[in-house]
Coordinates of C-alpha atoms in Angstrom, one line a residue:
M1 CA -12.7 -31.7 2.6
S2 CA -8.9 -31.1 2.4
V3 CA -7.3 -29.2 5.2
M4 CA -5.6 -25.9 4.3
L5 CA -3.4 -24.3 6.8
W6 CA -1.2 -21.8 4.8
G7 CA 1.8 -20.3 6.3
A8 CA 1.6 -17.1 8.4
G9 CA 3.9 -15.4 5.9
S10 CA 5.9 -12.3 6.6
L11 CA 3.8 -10.0 8.6
R12 CA 6.4 -7.2 9.0
G13 CA 4.8 -4.0 7.8
Q14 CA 6.7 -1.4 5.8
G15 CA 7.5 1.6 8.0
H16 CA 5.9 2.4 11.4
P17 CA 2.9 4.6 11.2
T18 CA 1.8 6.4 14.4
P19 CA 0.0 3.8 16.6
L20 CA -3.7 4.1 17.2
G21 CA -4.2 6.1 20.4
P22 CA -6.5 8.3 22.5
A23 CA -6.4 11.1 19.9
D24 CA -8.0 8.8 17.3
V25 CA -11.2 7.9 19.1
L26 CA -14.7 9.3 19.2
I27 CA -16.9 8.2 22.2
L28 CA -20.7 8.0 21.8
V29 CA -22.8 8.6 24.8
N30 CA -26.5 8.1 25.5
A31 CA -27.2 11.5 27.1
D32 CA -30.3 10.1 28.7
S33 CA -28.4 7.2 30.4
P34 CA -26.5 8.0 33.7
C35 CA -24.5 4.8 33.1
S36 CA -23.5 5.7 29.6
R37 CA -22.3 9.1 30.7
S38 CA -20.4 7.5 33.6
V39 CA -18.7 4.9 31.3
A40 CA -17.5 7.7 29.0
D41 CA -16.1 9.6 32.0
L42 CA -14.5 6.4 33.4
Y43 CA -12.8 5.7 30.1
R44 CA -11.4 9.3 30.0
R45 CA -9.9 8.7 33.5
F46 CA -7.9 5.8 31.9
Y47 CA -7.1 8.0 28.9
P48 CA -6.8 11.6 30.1
G49 CA -5.7 12.8 26.7
I50 CA -9.2 12.3 25.2
A51 CA -10.5 15.8 24.6
D52 CA -14.0 17.1 25.2
E53 CA -14.6 17.4 21.4
Q54 CA -14.1 13.6 21.1
V55 CA -17.3 12.9 23.1
V56 CA -20.7 13.1 21.4
Y57 CA -23.9 13.1 23.4
L58 CA -26.9 11.5 21.7
Y59 CA -30.5 12.2 22.8
G60 CA -33.8 10.3 22.6
L61 CA -32.4 6.8 22.9
P62 CA -33.7 4.1 25.2
D63 CA -31.4 3.4 28.2
S64 CA -30.3 -0.2 27.9
A65 CA -28.4 0.1 31.2
A66 CA -31.1 1.5 33.4
L67 CA -32.0 -0.4 36.5
S68 CA -35.4 -1.1 34.9
A69 CA -33.9 -2.1 31.6
T70 CA -34.6 -5.4 29.8
P71 CA -33.2 -6.8 26.5
A72 CA -36.0 -4.8 24.8
Q73 CA -34.0 -1.6 25.4
E74 CA -31.0 -3.1 23.7
I75 CA -32.9 -3.0 20.4
I76 CA -33.8 0.0 18.2
T77 CA -35.4 0.4 14.8
R78 CA -33.6 1.3 11.7
Q79 CA -35.2 4.8 11.7
Q80 CA -34.1 5.3 15.3
F81 CA -30.5 4.3 14.4
E82 CA -30.4 6.7 11.5
T83 CA -32.0 9.7 13.2
L84 CA -30.7 9.3 16.7
I85 CA -27.3 7.9 16.2
A86 CA -25.9 7.8 12.6
Q87 CA -27.0 11.2 11.3
P88 CA -26.1 13.1 14.5
V89 CA -22.6 11.5 14.5
R90 CA -22.1 12.3 10.8
D91 CA -23.2 15.9 11.4
Y92 CA -20.8 16.2 14.3
L93 CA -17.8 14.7 12.5
I94 CA -18.3 17.0 9.6
A95 CA -18.9 20.1 11.7
T96 CA -15.8 19.5 13.8
G97 CA -13.6 18.4 10.9
L98 CA -12.9 15.0 12.5
V99 CA -14.2 12.8 9.7
N100 CA -10.8 11.6 8.7
N101 CA -9.1 12.1 12.1
V102 CA -11.2 9.6 13.9
Y103 CA -10.3 6.0 13.3
C104 CA -12.1 4.3 16.2
I105 CA -15.7 4.9 17.4
I106 CA -16.5 3.8 20.9
T107 CA -20.1 3.0 22.0
T108 CA -21.0 2.8 25.7
A109 CA -23.2 0.8 28.0
G110 CA -26.6 2.3 28.0
M111 CA -26.7 2.7 24.2
P112 CA -28.9 0.1 22.3
Y113 CA -26.8 -2.1 20.1
R114 CA -29.1 -4.3 18.0
I115 CA -30.9 -2.8 15.0
K116 CA -34.2 -4.5 14.2
D117 CA -34.9 -5.5 10.6
T118 CA -37.3 -3.2 8.7
N119 CA -39.2 -6.2 7.4
P120 CA -41.7 -7.3 10.1
L121 CA -41.3 -10.9 8.9
L122 CA -37.6 -10.7 9.8
A123 CA -38.1 -8.9 13.1
N124 CA -37.2 -12.0 15.1
V125 CA -33.7 -12.0 13.8
V126 CA -32.5 -9.8 16.7
Y127 CA -34.6 -11.2 19.5
P128 CA -33.0 -13.6 22.0
N129 CA -36.0 -15.9 22.2
G130 CA -37.0 -15.7 18.6
S131 CA -33.9 -15.7 16.5
N132 CA -32.9 -18.9 14.8
P133 CA -30.3 -20.0 12.2
T134 CA -32.8 -20.7 9.4
L135 CA -34.5 -17.3 9.5
T136 CA -31.2 -15.5 8.8
L137 CA -29.7 -18.2 6.5
D138 CA -32.6 -18.3 4.2
N139 CA -32.8 -14.5 4.0
R140 CA -29.1 -13.6 4.3
D141 CA -29.2 -11.4 1.1
V142 CA -32.1 -9.2 2.3
V143 CA -31.7 -9.1 6.1
N144 CA -30.9 -5.5 7.1
A145 CA -30.7 -6.1 10.9
A146 CA -27.3 -5.3 12.2
S147 CA -25.4 -4.5 15.3
V148 CA -25.0 -0.7 15.9
E149 CA -21.3 -1.2 16.1
S150 CA -21.0 -3.0 12.8
E151 CA -23.1 -0.4 11.0
L152 CA -21.1 2.5 12.4
A153 CA -18.1 1.0 10.7
V154 CA -19.6 2.0 7.4
L155 CA -21.2 5.2 8.7
F156 CA -20.6 7.4 5.7
Q157 CA -21.1 4.7 3.0
I158 CA -24.7 3.9 4.1
D159 CA -25.6 7.6 4.3
S160 CA -28.8 8.4 2.3
A161 CA -27.0 11.5 1.0
V162 CA -24.8 9.3 -1.2
P163 CA -26.2 8.8 -4.7
A164 CA -27.9 5.5 -5.5
G165 CA -25.4 3.0 -6.9
A166 CA -22.5 4.5 -4.9
R167 CA -24.4 4.1 -1.7
M168 CA -23.8 0.9 0.2
P169 CA -27.0 -1.2 0.5
I170 CA -28.1 -2.0 4.0
N171 CA -29.5 -5.4 2.9
G172 CA -27.2 -8.3 3.5
R173 CA -23.6 -8.4 4.6
V174 CA -20.5 -6.6 3.2
V175 CA -17.0 -8.0 2.8
N176 CA -14.7 -6.3 5.3
P177 CA -11.9 -4.5 3.4
Y178 CA -9.7 -4.7 6.6
Q179 CA -10.0 -8.5 6.9
G180 CA -6.6 -10.2 6.9
Y181 CA -4.4 -7.1 7.1
A182 CA -1.3 -7.1 9.3
D183 CA -0.9 -3.3 9.4
G184 CA -2.4 -0.9 11.8
I185 CA -5.3 1.2 10.6
K186 CA -3.4 4.4 10.6
S187 CA -1.2 3.1 7.8
W188 CA -3.9 4.4 5.5
A189 CA -3.7 8.0 6.9
S190 CA -2.2 9.4 3.7
I191 CA -5.1 8.3 1.5
R192 CA -7.9 8.7 4.0
D193 CA -10.7 10.8 2.4
I194 CA -13.9 9.2 3.6
I195 CA -16.4 11.7 2.2
G196 CA -14.5 12.4 -1.0
R197 CA -14.2 8.7 -1.9
R198 CA -17.6 7.5 -1.0
T199 CA -19.3 8.5 -4.2
S200 CA -16.8 6.5 -6.3
F201 CA -17.9 3.0 -5.0
R202 CA -19.9 0.5 -7.0
W203 CA -22.5 -1.8 -5.4
D204 CA -24.1 -4.4 -7.7
T205 CA -27.9 -4.5 -7.1
G206 CA -28.7 -6.8 -10.0
T207 CA -29.8 -10.4 -10.2
L208 CA -26.3 -12.0 -9.8
W209 CA -26.3 -11.3 -6.1
M210 CA -29.6 -13.2 -5.8
I211 CA -28.4 -16.5 -7.2
Q212 CA -26.2 -17.8 -4.4
K213 CA -26.9 -15.0 -1.9
P214 CA -23.2 -14.2 -1.5
P215 CA -21.9 -11.2 0.6
R216 CA -21.7 -7.9 -1.2
I217 CA -18.3 -6.8 -2.3
E218 CA -17.5 -3.3 -3.7
G219 CA -16.3 -3.2 -7.3
E220 CA -17.2 -4.1 -10.8
L221 CA -19.1 -7.4 -10.8
R222 CA -19.0 -9.4 -14.0
W223 CA -20.9 -12.5 -14.9
E224 CA -17.7 -14.4 -15.5
N225 CA -16.8 -13.9 -11.9
W226 CA -19.5 -16.4 -10.9
Q227 CA -17.6 -19.3 -12.5
M228 CA -14.0 -18.0 -12.0
C229 CA -13.5 -16.7 -8.5
G230 CA -16.7 -16.9 -6.5
F231 CA -18.1 -13.5 -6.7
S232 CA -15.1 -11.3 -6.1
A233 CA -15.1 -8.0 -7.9
Y234 CA -12.8 -6.2 -10.4
N235 CA -11.2 -2.9 -9.8
R236 CA -12.1 -2.6 -6.1
R237 CA -11.9 0.8 -4.4
L238 CA -13.3 0.4 -0.9
S239 CA -10.3 0.0 1.5
P240 CA -9.5 0.2 5.2
A241 CA -9.1 4.0 4.6
D242 CA -12.8 4.3 4.3
I243 CA -14.1 2.6 7.5
Y244 CA -14.1 3.1 11.2
L245 CA -13.1 0.5 13.7
V246 CA -15.8 0.2 16.4
A247 CA -15.8 -1.2 20.0
R248 CA -18.3 -1.2 22.8
L249 CA -17.6 -0.5 26.5
D250 CA -20.1 -2.8 28.1
G251 CA -20.2 -5.7 30.4
P252 CA -22.3 -8.3 32.2
R253 CA -25.3 -7.3 34.2
Q254 CA -28.4 -8.8 35.8
A255 CA -31.8 -7.1 35.8
G256 CA -31.8 -4.3 38.4
T257 CA -28.0 -3.7 38.3
Y258 CA -25.7 -1.3 36.5
P259 CA -22.8 -2.6 34.3
I260 CA -20.5 0.2 35.3
F261 CA -18.7 -2.0 37.8
S262 CA -18.1 -4.7 35.2
V263 CA -16.8 -2.1 32.7
H264 CA -14.5 -0.8 35.4
Q265 CA -13.0 -4.2 36.0
M266 CA -12.6 -4.8 32.2
L267 CA -10.8 -1.5 31.8
K268 CA -8.5 -2.2 34.8
R269 CA -7.5 -5.6 33.2
A270 CA -6.8 -3.9 29.8
A271 CA -4.7 -1.3 31.6
A272 CA -2.8 -4.0 33.5
A273 CA -2.1 -5.8 30.2
G274 CA -0.3 -2.7 28.9
N275 CA 1.4 -1.7 32.1
P276 CA 5.0 -2.9 32.3
S277 CA 4.7 -3.4 36.0
I278 CA 2.2 -6.1 35.3
G279 CA 1.9 -6.7 31.6
Y280 CA 2.0 -9.9 29.6
N281 CA 4.2 -12.7 30.7
P282 CA 4.4 -15.4 28.0
A283 CA 5.3 -18.0 30.7
L284 CA 2.0 -17.5 32.3
S285 CA -0.1 -17.0 29.2
T286 CA -1.9 -19.7 27.2
A287 CA -4.0 -19.5 24.0
V288 CA -6.5 -22.3 24.0
I289 CA -7.8 -23.6 20.7
D290 CA -10.7 -25.9 21.7
N291 CA -11.5 -27.9 18.7
A292 CA -14.5 -30.3 18.6
P293 CA -14.2 -33.7 16.9
N294 CA -17.9 -34.4 17.7
A295 CA -19.0 -31.3 15.7
P296 CA -19.4 -31.2 11.9
D297 CA -16.0 -30.3 10.6
V298 CA -17.5 -27.8 8.2
Y299 CA -18.3 -25.5 11.2
A300 CA -14.7 -24.3 11.4
Y301 CA -14.4 -23.8 7.7
S302 CA -15.1 -20.5 6.0
R303 CA -13.7 -18.5 3.1
I304 CA -11.2 -15.7 3.2
L305 CA -13.3 -13.3 1.2
N306 CA -11.1 -10.2 1.1
F307 CA -8.2 -11.6 -1.0
P308 CA -7.2 -14.6 -3.1
P309 CA -5.5 -17.7 -1.9
Q310 CA -2.0 -16.8 -3.0
Y311 CA -1.8 -14.4 -0.1
D312 CA -1.6 -15.4 3.6
V313 CA -2.1 -11.9 4.8
L314 CA -2.3 -8.4 3.3
S315 CA -0.1 -5.3 3.9
F316 CA -0.7 -1.7 3.1
S317 CA 2.6 -1.4 1.2
Q318 CA 1.6 -4.1 -1.3
H319 CA -2.2 -3.6 -1.2
S320 CA -3.4 -0.3 -0.1
I321 CA -6.7 -1.4 -1.7
P322 CA -7.6 -5.1 -1.3
P323 CA -6.9 -7.2 -4.4
G324 CA -9.8 -7.9 -6.7
A325 CA -10.9 -10.5 -9.2
E326 CA -7.9 -9.6 -11.4
E327 CA -5.7 -11.5 -9.1
Y328 CA -7.8 -14.7 -8.8
S329 CA -7.1 -17.8 -10.7
G330 CA -9.8 -19.9 -9.0
Q331 CA -12.2 -19.9 -6.1
F332 CA -11.8 -18.1 -2.7
S333 CA -9.5 -19.7 -0.1
E334 CA -11.2 -21.9 2.4
G335 CA -9.7 -23.5 5.4
N336 CA -10.2 -24.6 9.0
H337 CA -9.7 -21.5 11.1
F338 CA -9.1 -23.5 14.3
M339 CA -6.3 -25.5 12.7
R340 CA -4.8 -22.4 11.1
T341 CA -4.8 -20.6 14.4
F342 CA -2.7 -23.2 16.1
Y343 CA -0.4 -23.6 13.1
W344 CA 0.2 -19.9 12.8
L345 CA 1.0 -19.5 16.5
T346 CA 3.2 -22.5 16.8
G347 CA 4.3 -23.7 13.3
M348 CA 3.0 -27.1 14.3
S349 CA 0.3 -28.9 12.4
P350 CA -2.4 -29.8 14.8
P351 CA -2.8 -33.5 15.4
S352 CA -6.1 -35.4 15.7
D353 CA -7.8 -36.9 18.8
V354 CA -5.3 -35.5 21.4
I355 CA -4.4 -32.6 23.5
V356 CA -1.1 -31.0 22.8
T357 CA 0.8 -28.0 24.2
H358 CA 3.4 -26.1 22.2
D359 CA 5.2 -22.8 22.6
I360 CA 4.0 -19.8 20.7
D361 CA 6.9 -19.0 18.5
I362 CA 5.8 -15.6 17.1
G363 CA 5.4 -12.1 18.5
L364 CA 5.1 -11.7 22.3
G365 CA 5.2 -15.5 22.8
G366 CA 3.2 -17.7 25.1
V367 CA 1.9 -21.2 25.1
A368 CA -0.8 -22.7 22.8
V369 CA -3.0 -25.6 23.8
W370 CA -4.7 -27.6 21.0
D371 CA -7.6 -29.8 22.2
D372 CA -9.1 -32.3 19.6
T373 CA -10.8 -34.5 22.1
N374 CA -14.3 -34.8 23.5
T375 CA -13.1 -33.3 26.8
I376 CA -14.5 -30.0 28.1
M377 CA -11.2 -28.2 28.1
N378 CA -10.7 -26.2 31.3
Q379 CA -8.1 -24.9 33.8
N380 CA -7.2 -28.4 34.9
Y381 CA -5.3 -28.9 31.6
L382 CA -3.2 -25.8 31.9
A383 CA 0.2 -25.5 33.6
S384 CA 0.2 -24.6 37.3
G385 CA 0.0 -20.9 37.7
A386 CA -1.0 -20.2 34.1
G387 CA -4.1 -18.4 32.8
I388 CA -5.5 -17.9 29.3
I389 CA -4.7 -15.0 27.0
G390 CA -7.1 -16.3 24.4
L391 CA -9.9 -18.8 24.0
L392 CA -11.2 -20.0 20.6
T393 CA -13.9 -22.6 21.1
Y394 CA -16.9 -24.3 19.5
G395 CA -18.7 -23.7 22.8
R396 CA -22.1 -25.5 22.9
N397 CA -21.8 -26.4 19.2
G398 CA -18.9 -28.7 20.0
G399 CA -21.3 -31.6 20.9
D400 CA -19.6 -32.4 24.2
G401 CA -22.7 -31.8 26.4
R402 CA -21.5 -28.6 28.1
P403 CA -24.2 -26.3 29.5
A404 CA -25.1 -22.8 28.2
G405 CA -23.3 -21.3 31.2
Y406 CA -20.1 -23.3 30.6
L407 CA -17.8 -20.3 31.0
L408 CA -18.9 -19.9 34.6
T409 CA -19.7 -23.5 35.6
S410 CA -17.6 -26.0 33.7
G411 CA -14.3 -25.3 35.3
P412 CA -12.7 -27.1 38.3
D413 CA -15.3 -27.7 41.1
G414 CA -18.1 -26.3 39.0
G415 CA -16.5 -22.8 38.8
N416 CA -15.0 -20.7 36.1
L417 CA -13.8 -22.5 33.0
F418 CA -10.4 -20.9 33.1
K419 CA -8.3 -18.4 35.0
C420 CA -7.3 -15.4 32.8
V421 CA -4.3 -13.2 32.5
P422 CA -4.9 -9.5 31.9
G423 CA -5.7 -9.0 28.2
A424 CA -7.6 -12.3 27.6
V425 CA -9.8 -12.3 24.5
F426 CA -12.6 -14.7 23.6
A427 CA -14.3 -15.8 20.4
S428 CA -16.6 -18.8 19.8
L429 CA -18.4 -20.6 17.1
E430 CA -21.7 -19.7 18.7
S431 CA -24.3 -17.8 16.7
F432 CA -26.0 -16.1 19.7
N433 CA -23.1 -15.3 22.0
A434 CA -23.7 -11.6 21.9
V435 CA -27.5 -11.6 21.6
T436 CA -27.8 -9.8 25.0
M437 CA -25.6 -8.2 27.7
F438 CA -27.9 -9.6 30.4
T439 CA -26.5 -12.7 32.1
D440 CA -29.8 -13.7 33.7
V441 CA -32.0 -13.7 30.5
N442 CA -33.3 -17.0 29.2
T443 CA -32.4 -17.2 25.5
L444 CA -33.8 -20.7 24.9
P445 CA -34.0 -22.5 22.5
S446 CA -30.7 -20.9 21.4
A447 CA -29.0 -20.6 24.7
Q448 CA -25.2 -20.5 24.3
G449 CA -22.2 -19.1 26.0
K450 CA -22.2 -15.3 26.2
I451 CA -19.4 -12.9 25.6
V452 CA -20.4 -11.2 28.8
D453 CA -19.9 -14.5 30.7
F454 CA -16.3 -14.4 29.5
I455 CA -15.9 -10.9 31.0
Q456 CA -17.4 -12.2 34.3
M457 CA -15.0 -15.1 34.2
G458 CA -12.1 -12.7 34.2
G459 CA -11.7 -11.9 30.6
T460 CA -10.8 -8.5 29.2
A461 CA -12.4 -8.5 25.8
A462 CA -14.6 -10.6 23.5
V463 CA -16.0 -10.5 20.0
G464 CA -19.3 -12.1 19.2
H465 CA -22.5 -12.1 17.2
S466 CA -25.7 -10.2 18.1
F467 CA -27.8 -12.5 16.0
E468 CA -27.3 -15.6 13.8
P469 CA -24.4 -14.6 11.5
V470 CA -24.4 -17.7 9.2
R471 CA -21.3 -19.9 9.2
C472 CA -19.1 -17.8 6.9
A473 CA -19.2 -14.9 9.4
A474 CA -17.3 -16.8 12.1
I475 CA -14.5 -14.9 13.8
Q476 CA -11.3 -16.0 12.1
G477 CA -9.0 -16.7 15.1
E478 CA -5.7 -16.9 13.1
F479 CA -5.9 -13.2 12.4
L480 CA -7.3 -12.2 15.8
F481 CA -4.7 -13.9 17.9
R482 CA -1.7 -13.5 15.5
N483 CA -2.3 -9.8 15.3
L484 CA -3.0 -9.4 19.0
L485 CA 0.4 -11.0 19.8
R486 CA 2.4 -9.4 16.9
D487 CA 5.7 -7.7 17.8
D488 CA 7.6 -7.4 14.6
D489 CA 10.0 -4.8 15.9
M490 CA 10.6 -6.9 19.0
D491 CA 10.3 -4.0 21.5
G492 CA 8.1 -6.1 23.8
V493 CA 4.9 -4.1 22.9
G494 CA 2.2 -5.5 20.7
D495 CA 2.1 -3.9 17.3
L496 CA -1.7 -3.7 17.0
T497 CA -4.4 -2.7 19.4
L498 CA -7.3 -4.9 20.4
V499 CA -9.7 -3.2 17.9
E500 CA -7.3 -3.6 15.0
A501 CA -6.7 -7.3 15.8
A502 CA -10.4 -7.9 16.2
F503 CA -11.4 -6.1 13.0
S504 CA -8.8 -8.0 11.0
A505 CA -10.6 -11.2 11.9
L506 CA -14.1 -10.1 10.9
P507 CA -15.3 -11.3 7.5
Y508 CA -18.1 -8.8 7.3
L509 CA -19.3 -5.4 8.1
S510 CA -22.9 -4.1 8.3
W511 CA -23.7 -7.4 10.0
S512 CA -24.1 -8.9 13.4
E513 CA -20.7 -8.6 15.1
V514 CA -19.9 -6.6 18.2
L515 CA -16.6 -6.2 20.1
I516 CA -16.6 -5.4 23.8
G517 CA -13.4 -4.3 25.5
D518 CA -11.0 -1.4 25.5
P519 CA -10.2 -0.8 21.8
L520 CA -6.8 0.8 22.6
M521 CA -5.5 -2.2 24.7
R522 CA -2.1 -3.2 23.6
L523 CA -0.1 -6.0 25.2
R524 CA 3.3 -5.2 26.8
H525 CA 5.8 -7.6 28.3
G526 CA 5.9 -7.6 32.1
P527 CA 6.1 -9.9 35.0
G528 CA 2.4 -10.9 34.5
A529 CA -0.4 -11.8 36.8
L530 CA -3.7 -13.7 37.1
V531 CA -6.9 -11.8 37.1
N532 CA -8.6 -11.8 40.6
T533 CA -12.3 -12.5 39.9
V534 CA -13.3 -12.5 43.6
E535 CA -12.5 -8.8 44.2
C536 CA -15.6 -6.9 45.1
R537 CA -16.9 -4.8 42.2
E538 CA -18.3 -2.1 44.6
D539 CA -14.8 -1.5 46.0
V540 CA -14.3 1.4 43.6
D541 CA -11.0 2.7 45.0
G542 CA -9.6 -0.8 45.0
N543 CA -8.4 -0.9 48.6
G544 CA -10.2 -4.1 49.5
I545 CA -12.7 -2.3 51.8
I546 CA -16.2 -1.1 51.0
R547 CA -16.8 2.1 52.8
F548 CA -18.6 5.5 52.5
S549 CA -16.0 6.8 50.0
D550 CA -16.9 4.0 47.6
M551 CA -20.6 4.8 47.9
V552 CA -19.8 8.4 47.2
A553 CA -17.7 7.4 44.2
V554 CA -20.5 5.2 42.8
Q555 CA -23.0 8.1 43.2
W556 CA -20.6 10.4 41.4
Y557 CA -20.1 7.9 38.6
L558 CA -23.8 7.6 38.0
F559 CA -25.5 10.8 38.9
A560 CA -23.1 13.8 39.5
R561 CA -23.5 15.5 36.2

């Protein structure tokens, strides 16, 4: 297979829309979960501008963050999702007139986040001990399991009130219309009409989709597409204007503990990354692209499904709606996303069989490390005093013998794999890295690194898969890290938020993906720092001493309502 890197192209947007901010979010709270209520209140302490009307309390849900909780409480049925989450949120947005004013939905620890398939034969898709690649791969056109977060992105498109044909099917995965864009989501503010537009969409439900089981793409699907451009659609209408970006405020926990402390640390790190008194120092910050020569090369290859190969990225000014089959002259683009990530960050073609370091020559800057050896890349290979801002890795699929807990045990002296700078983000080629938020749950035979392990390691955010996503759903690191570090106006502040960068890297919606972290995090130049992972999480006021005031604060967090 030939290697395609493509240039990063010009990513400078036309004009400067209002950045995504606190006024643009809606927080969802499990009203029956003290932890969920506390996480929402905690987030509002970091963002005091979030108004009361931007918080929705949902009732009747299991509490996935209770002291007695197990992974079973992380799972709900499709009916529970629709009646206890989706419809109440739709009703609230309509009643308050916020449908088009909200751009980002935030879920909270204590809310379930995996939706079980309605087919009993596919129920194992979302279970840590039962899910397997074959089950999803063989049924990828009919699986309707999803993460709550990915399904909320298309909240109004899957509404049963939408007429058949225009309503987005819940079976299978849907091409993300925001994939590959370099503009912030509010660039679409002038054409945002979610309810008005949703009846105009076209979703093919005929036999063509059953031949190769491709992802669904909105538009006019014609038989000649099958030979010409690999299932793209003509006259597309679904655009970033029609979706919500979604993030989850959650973190690592063990049975019998609350995740509130982990969430608190995660939010403190995000705040530090955007605080000019700490901020992002490129001299201290390394993006690690951990390639794996022992793994099948095809693992890192997947298609760019949202636009044809003549474009490197998309912009609102040129494509307010993603280009359709009219602009294709052949098949979808396909390339190695690990190689593309290193090339886009540095301008250097990644070499084989070596470890190389190169300055990041775009945006906020930094250092990129490319590892194409059988070594378990860790902190020992970074410059003294440096930490990671990003980690893109094969994880356990790299064939280098690392254990499932490698993020916490494969570093120097058997400790953390890396030190982190505030703002560090993680993605891996591991199908089950978000299958549970519990760190002490046995997920054999599919045990892999967990996104919550990265938060425990000192990370600030991570995006992963809540069940087997199939290879083409892999997070595309070139968009994630390029957009996270973008600074086109050179003001020392990242152009996009975390949630925008993450969603630009997702091939699909209505599928398995979940982002944990502060969606509004935006990197800002500063003197920098390394994350302290030995600070006591029960030291709520951060003075280094656990005393009665901390215990009072914990009680207030959890129960004083």
